[in-house]
């Protein structure tokens, strides 16, 4: 199918990044946030990233202007009515997502594809909240979206071949490298990444080394861009805790069980970079 207009639901960290790469790829992109201040904040994030790109010589001034011209923001779901594909990146709550899908379905055409950027919820369950489970797929981006090349494409039980192929081709058209992941908690990347991060916390609790030394070990010894604690702070401790719980609920394997320290840090509001303190202080 021909995709010309893209809708993005949510203009937080992920939604803003998705809207940016979509607009940069030449799609008319409409991003929707619930309230004007959140929308302004998200659009400002995009402008700042593009301006930073121009400064670093990674984006041309022309490219920045083109991206911003292709992009518009709204607080009304109805404004997404002409979208060929809608990527939802809102709060990780099935009921909230379901409510948004229902409103969207009352305004969009029958062919519009719905995607969710969920990192942990079941795609088949989300698809079942719509009347178009065959035109529904998971499209999972990585943070920071404009920089990370990977996108996971997830087929729900009812996703049609045509939808899967369209979504995969759409991801490629954004300049991303898509992989096909199963509709199981964590998909491919988080399924491997989260137990590693949890194990780093457990190992630290058991005296393996200091936070700095464990980070340095994995960064310099394995060539990872960030050590596990820097990455935990970057992803967000609450997000990691949330994903770990969903994975543990489904698999019932100790590797996915959130360690006591992670739970306590979340309870104490030490969520990582976003709260100013996690394993490090910002
Ligand atoms: N516009 C365009 N390009 C930009 C840019 C901008 N505003 N800002 C930076 N870049 C480019 C840089 O020029 C650089 O490009 P080159 O490699 O070609 O030189 C690249 O982006 C990296 O930027 P920096 O050099 O400024 O920063 P860095 O080297 O410190 O890298 C990082 C930062 C990309 C975040 C890196 O530390 C990294 O990859 N960390 C790991 C991130 C990660 O693992 N993310 C996944 C988290 S898990 C997730 O998201 C899934 C989930 O469900 C929880």
Short mmCIF file of C-alpha atoms and ligand atoms in Angstrom, two decimals:
data_model
loop_
_atom_site.label_atom_id
_atom_site.label_comp_id
_atom_site.label_asym_id
_atom_site.label_seq_id
_atom_site.Cartn_x
_atom_site.Cartn_y
_atom_site.Cartn_z
CA UNK A 1 0.00 0.00 0.00
CA UNK A 2 1.05 3.59 -0.63
CA UNK A 3 1.84 5.47 2.59
CA UNK A 4 1.77 9.26 2.30
CA UNK A 5 0.47 10.54 5.61
CA UNK A 6 1.66 9.28 8.98
CA UNK A 7 0.02 9.82 12.34
CA UNK A 8 1.90 9.52 15.62
CA UNK A 9 0.04 9.22 18.87
CA UNK A 10 2.02 10.69 21.75
CA UNK A 11 4.79 13.28 21.57
CA UNK A 12 6.89 12.11 24.51
CA UNK A 13 10.47 10.90 24.14
CA UNK A 14 9.57 8.05 21.76
CA UNK A 15 6.65 9.69 19.93
CA UNK A 16 8.68 12.83 19.22
CA UNK A 17 11.53 10.75 17.84
CA UNK A 18 9.18 8.70 15.67
CA UNK A 19 7.44 11.83 14.34
CA UNK A 20 10.84 13.36 13.59
CA UNK A 21 12.17 10.40 11.58
CA UNK A 22 8.86 10.09 9.72
CA UNK A 23 8.84 13.78 8.74
CA UNK A 24 12.55 13.60 7.85
CA UNK A 25 11.79 10.68 5.51
CA UNK A 26 9.37 12.92 3.59
CA UNK A 27 6.04 11.80 5.01
CA UNK A 28 3.41 14.34 5.93
CA UNK A 29 3.38 13.65 9.67
CA UNK A 30 0.81 14.65 12.27
CA UNK A 31 1.67 14.07 15.90
CA UNK A 32 -0.99 14.16 18.57
CA UNK A 33 -0.57 14.89 22.28
CA UNK A 34 -3.37 15.13 24.82
CA UNK A 35 -2.61 18.64 26.00
CA UNK A 36 -1.03 21.71 24.39
CA UNK A 37 1.90 22.05 26.88
CA UNK A 38 2.97 18.39 26.27
CA UNK A 39 2.70 18.94 22.52
CA UNK A 40 4.81 22.11 22.70
CA UNK A 41 7.42 20.31 24.78
CA UNK A 42 7.59 17.42 22.31
CA UNK A 43 7.83 19.66 19.25
CA UNK A 44 10.52 21.74 20.98
CA UNK A 45 12.45 18.51 21.62
CA UNK A 46 12.36 17.77 17.87
CA UNK A 47 13.49 21.30 16.96
CA UNK A 48 16.32 21.10 19.49
CA UNK A 49 17.49 17.74 18.17
CA UNK A 50 17.44 19.00 14.58
CA UNK A 51 19.28 22.18 15.56
CA UNK A 52 21.87 20.03 17.34
CA UNK A 53 22.17 17.93 14.19
CA UNK A 54 22.84 21.04 12.11
CA UNK A 55 25.49 22.18 14.61
CA UNK A 56 27.17 18.77 14.45
CA UNK A 57 27.03 18.79 10.67
CA UNK A 58 24.80 15.69 10.67
CA UNK A 59 21.70 17.46 9.33
CA UNK A 60 21.61 20.18 6.68
CA UNK A 61 19.70 23.40 7.39
CA UNK A 62 17.56 22.48 4.39
CA UNK A 63 16.90 19.01 5.83
CA UNK A 64 15.88 20.55 9.14
CA UNK A 65 13.44 22.94 7.43
CA UNK A 66 12.02 20.15 5.26
CA UNK A 67 11.45 17.96 8.32
CA UNK A 68 9.70 20.77 10.20
CA UNK A 69 7.56 21.61 7.15
CA UNK A 70 6.37 17.99 6.95
CA UNK A 71 5.46 17.98 10.62
CA UNK A 72 2.40 19.32 12.39
CA UNK A 73 1.08 18.88 15.90
CA UNK A 74 -2.45 18.59 17.23
CA UNK A 75 -4.37 17.76 20.38
CA UNK A 76 -7.32 16.31 18.44
CA UNK A 77 -7.41 12.63 17.51
CA UNK A 78 -9.79 13.55 14.66
CA UNK A 79 -6.95 15.37 12.89
CA UNK A 80 -5.39 11.96 12.17
CA UNK A 81 -8.34 10.98 9.98
CA UNK A 82 -6.44 10.99 6.67
CA UNK A 83 -3.45 8.98 7.91
CA UNK A 84 -2.42 5.84 6.06
CA UNK A 85 -0.51 4.53 9.07
CA UNK A 86 -0.74 5.51 12.73
CA UNK A 87 1.99 4.71 15.21
CA UNK A 88 0.87 4.81 18.81
CA UNK A 89 3.48 5.70 21.42
CA UNK A 90 1.39 6.59 24.48
CA UNK A 91 1.35 5.35 28.08
CA UNK A 92 1.87 1.58 28.46
CA UNK A 93 -1.71 0.84 29.58
CA UNK A 94 -3.87 -1.47 27.50
CA UNK A 95 -7.10 0.37 28.40
CA UNK A 96 -5.69 3.81 27.52
CA UNK A 97 -4.39 2.51 24.22
CA UNK A 98 -7.68 0.74 23.52
CA UNK A 99 -9.66 3.95 24.11
CA UNK A 100 -7.45 5.88 21.66
CA UNK A 101 -7.76 3.14 19.03
CA UNK A 102 -11.57 3.19 19.36
CA UNK A 103 -11.74 6.96 18.83
CA UNK A 104 -9.34 6.75 15.90
CA UNK A 105 -11.35 3.96 14.29
CA UNK A 106 -14.39 6.20 14.22
CA UNK A 107 -12.54 8.72 12.01
CA UNK A 108 -9.95 6.88 9.88
CA UNK A 109 -10.50 4.89 6.70
CA UNK A 110 -10.73 1.10 6.61
CA UNK A 111 -7.24 0.65 5.13
CA UNK A 112 -5.34 2.61 7.77
CA UNK A 113 -2.72 0.49 9.49
CA UNK A 114 -2.35 0.79 13.26
CA UNK A 115 1.03 0.16 14.90
CA UNK A 116 2.04 0.24 18.52
CA UNK A 117 5.51 1.20 19.72
CA UNK A 118 4.91 -0.73 22.96
CA UNK A 119 8.06 -2.27 24.40
CA UNK A 120 6.35 -4.92 26.44
CA UNK A 121 2.61 -5.28 25.94
CA UNK A 122 1.15 -8.10 23.88
CA UNK A 123 0.54 -7.02 20.27
CA UNK A 124 -2.21 -9.61 19.83
CA UNK A 125 -4.01 -8.20 22.88
CA UNK A 126 -3.67 -4.59 21.66
CA UNK A 127 -4.88 -5.63 18.19
CA UNK A 128 -7.91 -7.28 19.79
CA UNK A 129 -8.93 -3.84 21.10
CA UNK A 130 -9.57 -2.78 17.50
CA UNK A 131 -11.85 -3.96 14.72
CA UNK A 132 -8.77 -4.34 12.47
CA UNK A 133 -6.48 -6.93 14.08
CA UNK A 134 -5.32 -7.91 10.57
CA UNK A 135 -4.18 -4.31 9.99
CA UNK A 136 -2.34 -4.03 13.29
CA UNK A 137 1.34 -4.67 14.06
CA UNK A 138 4.04 -3.81 16.57
CA UNK A 139 6.68 -1.30 15.46
CA UNK A 140 9.20 -0.95 18.26
CA UNK A 141 11.77 1.85 18.04
CA UNK A 142 14.83 2.36 20.25
CA UNK A 143 15.93 5.39 22.22
CA UNK A 144 17.24 7.81 20.93
CA UNK A 145 14.94 7.15 17.96
CA UNK A 146 16.65 9.43 15.41
CA UNK A 147 20.02 7.76 16.08
CA UNK A 148 19.30 4.09 16.76
CA UNK A 149 19.06 2.18 13.49
CA UNK A 150 16.99 -0.74 14.73
CA UNK A 151 13.23 -1.22 14.60
CA UNK A 152 11.48 -4.43 15.63
CA UNK A 153 8.45 -5.41 13.55
CA UNK A 154 6.08 -7.65 15.47
CA UNK A 155 3.25 -9.65 14.01
CA UNK A 156 0.24 -10.31 16.20
CA UNK A 157 -1.65 -13.58 15.75
CA UNK A 158 -3.99 -11.92 13.22
CA UNK A 159 -1.59 -9.52 11.43
CA UNK A 160 -2.00 -10.07 7.69
CA UNK A 161 0.96 -10.72 5.38
CA UNK A 162 0.16 -7.49 3.56
CA UNK A 163 0.20 -5.43 6.76
CA UNK A 164 3.44 -7.03 7.92
CA UNK A 165 5.10 -6.33 4.55
CA UNK A 166 3.81 -2.74 4.44
CA UNK A 167 5.04 -2.03 7.98
CA UNK A 168 8.42 -3.63 7.30
CA UNK A 169 8.84 -1.59 4.09
CA UNK A 170 7.69 1.55 5.92
CA UNK A 171 10.39 1.02 8.58
CA UNK A 172 13.00 0.68 5.82
CA UNK A 173 11.74 3.86 4.18
CA UNK A 174 12.51 5.68 7.46
CA UNK A 175 16.15 4.69 7.01
CA UNK A 176 15.87 2.08 9.76
CA UNK A 177 17.00 -1.56 9.79
CA UNK A 178 13.94 -3.62 10.69
CA UNK A 179 14.04 -7.12 12.17
CA UNK A 180 11.09 -9.44 12.68
CA UNK A 181 10.42 -10.23 16.34
CA UNK A 182 7.89 -12.60 17.94
CA UNK A 183 4.86 -11.37 19.90
CA UNK A 184 6.40 -12.46 23.20
CA UNK A 185 7.36 -10.18 26.11
CA UNK A 186 10.56 -8.28 25.36
CA UNK A 187 10.40 -9.19 21.66
CA UNK A 188 14.06 -9.86 20.69
CA UNK A 189 16.11 -7.00 22.11
CA UNK A 190 14.55 -6.51 25.55
CA UNK A 191 14.29 -10.29 25.97
CA UNK A 192 18.11 -10.34 25.95
CA UNK A 193 18.86 -6.85 27.28
CA UNK A 194 16.60 -6.79 30.36
CA UNK A 195 17.99 -9.99 32.02
CA UNK A 196 21.50 -8.58 31.43
CA UNK A 197 20.57 -5.29 33.14
CA UNK A 198 18.82 -7.10 36.01
CA UNK A 199 21.84 -9.37 36.42
CA UNK A 200 24.12 -6.33 36.64
CA UNK A 201 22.01 -5.00 39.54
CA UNK A 202 21.94 -8.40 41.26
CA UNK A 203 25.69 -8.80 40.81
CA UNK A 204 26.28 -5.34 42.27
CA UNK A 205 24.05 -6.24 45.24
CA UNK A 206 26.20 -9.35 45.73
CA UNK A 207 29.42 -7.33 45.76
CA UNK A 208 30.76 -7.94 42.25
CA UNK A 209 32.28 -4.46 42.09
CA UNK A 210 31.45 -0.78 42.21
CA UNK A 211 28.89 0.67 39.83
CA UNK A 212 31.67 2.59 38.08
CA UNK A 213 33.88 -0.49 37.69
CA UNK A 214 31.08 -2.71 36.39
CA UNK A 215 30.16 0.01 33.86
CA UNK A 216 33.76 0.51 32.83
CA UNK A 217 34.26 -3.24 32.54
CA UNK A 218 31.37 -3.74 30.12
CA UNK A 219 32.03 -0.54 28.19
CA UNK A 220 35.74 -0.95 27.64
CA UNK A 221 35.90 -4.74 27.84
CA UNK A 222 33.04 -5.45 25.47
CA UNK A 223 32.85 -2.28 23.40
CA UNK A 224 29.31 -1.45 24.53
CA UNK A 225 28.46 2.25 24.12
CA UNK A 226 27.27 2.41 27.75
CA UNK A 227 27.82 0.23 30.80
CA UNK A 228 24.72 -1.42 32.32
CA UNK A 229 24.12 1.19 35.05
CA UNK A 230 24.51 4.12 32.66
CA UNK A 231 22.10 2.36 30.34
CA UNK A 232 19.65 1.63 33.18
CA UNK A 233 19.64 5.34 34.07
CA UNK A 234 19.21 6.19 30.38
CA UNK A 235 16.28 3.78 29.80
CA UNK A 236 14.67 4.66 33.14
CA UNK A 237 14.54 2.42 36.19
CA UNK A 238 10.74 2.53 36.26
CA UNK A 239 10.59 1.46 32.61
CA UNK A 240 13.01 -1.40 33.22
CA UNK A 241 11.09 -2.48 36.34
CA UNK A 242 7.82 -2.38 34.40
CA UNK A 243 9.17 -4.46 31.49
CA UNK A 244 10.85 -6.94 33.87
CA UNK A 245 7.57 -7.50 35.72
CA UNK A 246 5.68 -8.19 32.49
CA UNK A 247 8.40 -10.61 31.37
CA UNK A 248 8.49 -12.35 34.76
CA UNK A 249 4.68 -12.64 34.79
CA UNK A 250 4.75 -14.44 31.46
CA UNK A 251 7.92 -16.56 31.66
CA UNK A 252 8.16 -17.18 35.42
CA UNK A 253 11.93 -17.49 35.16
CA UNK A 254 14.25 -15.98 37.84
CA UNK A 255 16.30 -14.21 35.13
CA UNK A 256 13.39 -11.80 34.60
CA UNK A 257 12.60 -11.18 38.27
CA UNK A 258 13.34 -7.57 39.24
CA UNK A 259 16.00 -7.48 41.97
CA UNK A 260 15.01 -5.92 45.34
CA UNK A 261 17.32 -2.92 44.81
CA UNK A 262 15.62 -2.00 41.51
CA UNK A 263 12.20 -2.05 43.17
CA UNK A 264 13.41 0.09 46.05
CA UNK A 265 15.05 2.63 43.79
CA UNK A 266 11.82 2.99 41.83
CA UNK A 267 9.85 3.35 45.08
CA UNK A 268 12.32 6.04 46.20
CA UNK A 269 11.78 7.96 42.97
CA UNK A 270 15.33 7.33 41.74
CA UNK A 271 14.31 6.69 38.16
CA UNK A 272 17.54 7.57 36.37
CA UNK A 273 18.33 10.59 34.22
CA UNK A 274 14.73 11.73 34.00
CA UNK A 275 14.44 12.23 37.78
CA UNK A 276 17.98 13.57 38.23
CA UNK A 277 19.11 10.52 40.17
CA UNK A 278 19.41 6.81 39.52
CA UNK A 279 22.59 4.81 39.92
CA UNK A 280 24.33 8.10 39.15
CA UNK A 281 23.38 11.69 39.99
CA UNK A 282 22.69 14.09 37.10
N1 LIG B 1 21.30 14.99 15.07
C1 LIG B 1 21.88 14.06 14.25
N2 LIG B 1 22.82 13.20 14.67
C2 LIG B 1 23.22 13.29 15.94
C3 LIG B 1 22.68 14.23 16.84
C4 LIG B 1 21.69 15.11 16.35
N3 LIG B 1 21.13 16.04 17.13
N4 LIG B 1 23.26 14.07 18.04
C5 LIG B 1 24.14 13.08 17.91
N5 LIG B 1 24.13 12.61 16.66
C6 LIG B 1 24.96 11.55 16.10
C7 LIG B 1 26.42 11.86 16.36
O1 LIG B 1 26.95 12.72 15.38
C8 LIG B 1 27.02 10.49 16.31
O2 LIG B 1 27.12 10.06 14.97
P1 LIG B 1 28.44 9.29 14.42
O3 LIG B 1 28.52 8.04 15.22
O4 LIG B 1 28.16 9.09 12.98
O5 LIG B 1 29.56 10.25 14.71
C9 LIG B 1 25.96 9.62 16.98
O6 LIG B 1 24.72 10.33 16.78
C10 LIG B 1 26.21 9.45 18.46
O7 LIG B 1 26.11 10.73 19.10
P2 LIG B 1 27.18 11.30 20.15
O8 LIG B 1 28.55 11.04 19.65
O9 LIG B 1 26.84 12.71 20.45
O10 LIG B 1 26.86 10.55 21.45
P3 LIG B 1 27.50 9.20 21.98
O11 LIG B 1 28.58 8.70 21.12
O12 LIG B 1 27.75 9.49 23.40
O13 LIG B 1 26.27 8.18 21.82
C11 LIG B 1 24.24 7.15 22.29
C12 LIG B 1 25.07 8.40 22.45
C13 LIG B 1 23.84 6.98 20.83
C14 LIG B 1 23.00 7.33 23.14
C15 LIG B 1 25.11 5.93 22.74
O14 LIG B 1 25.61 6.14 24.01
C16 LIG B 1 24.34 4.64 22.70
O15 LIG B 1 24.16 4.03 21.67
N6 LIG B 1 23.89 4.20 23.90
C17 LIG B 1 23.09 3.00 24.02
C18 LIG B 1 21.67 3.34 23.71
C19 LIG B 1 20.78 2.16 23.77
O16 LIG B 1 21.19 1.05 24.10
N7 LIG B 1 19.52 2.41 23.46
C20 LIG B 1 18.53 1.39 23.53
C21 LIG B 1 17.86 1.46 24.86
S1 LIG B 1 16.68 0.19 25.04
C22 LIG B 1 15.32 0.81 24.26
O17 LIG B 1 15.23 1.90 23.81
C23 LIG B 1 14.22 -0.15 24.14
C24 LIG B 1 13.24 -0.21 25.22
O18 LIG B 1 12.16 -0.69 24.95
C25 LIG B 1 13.51 0.21 26.59
#
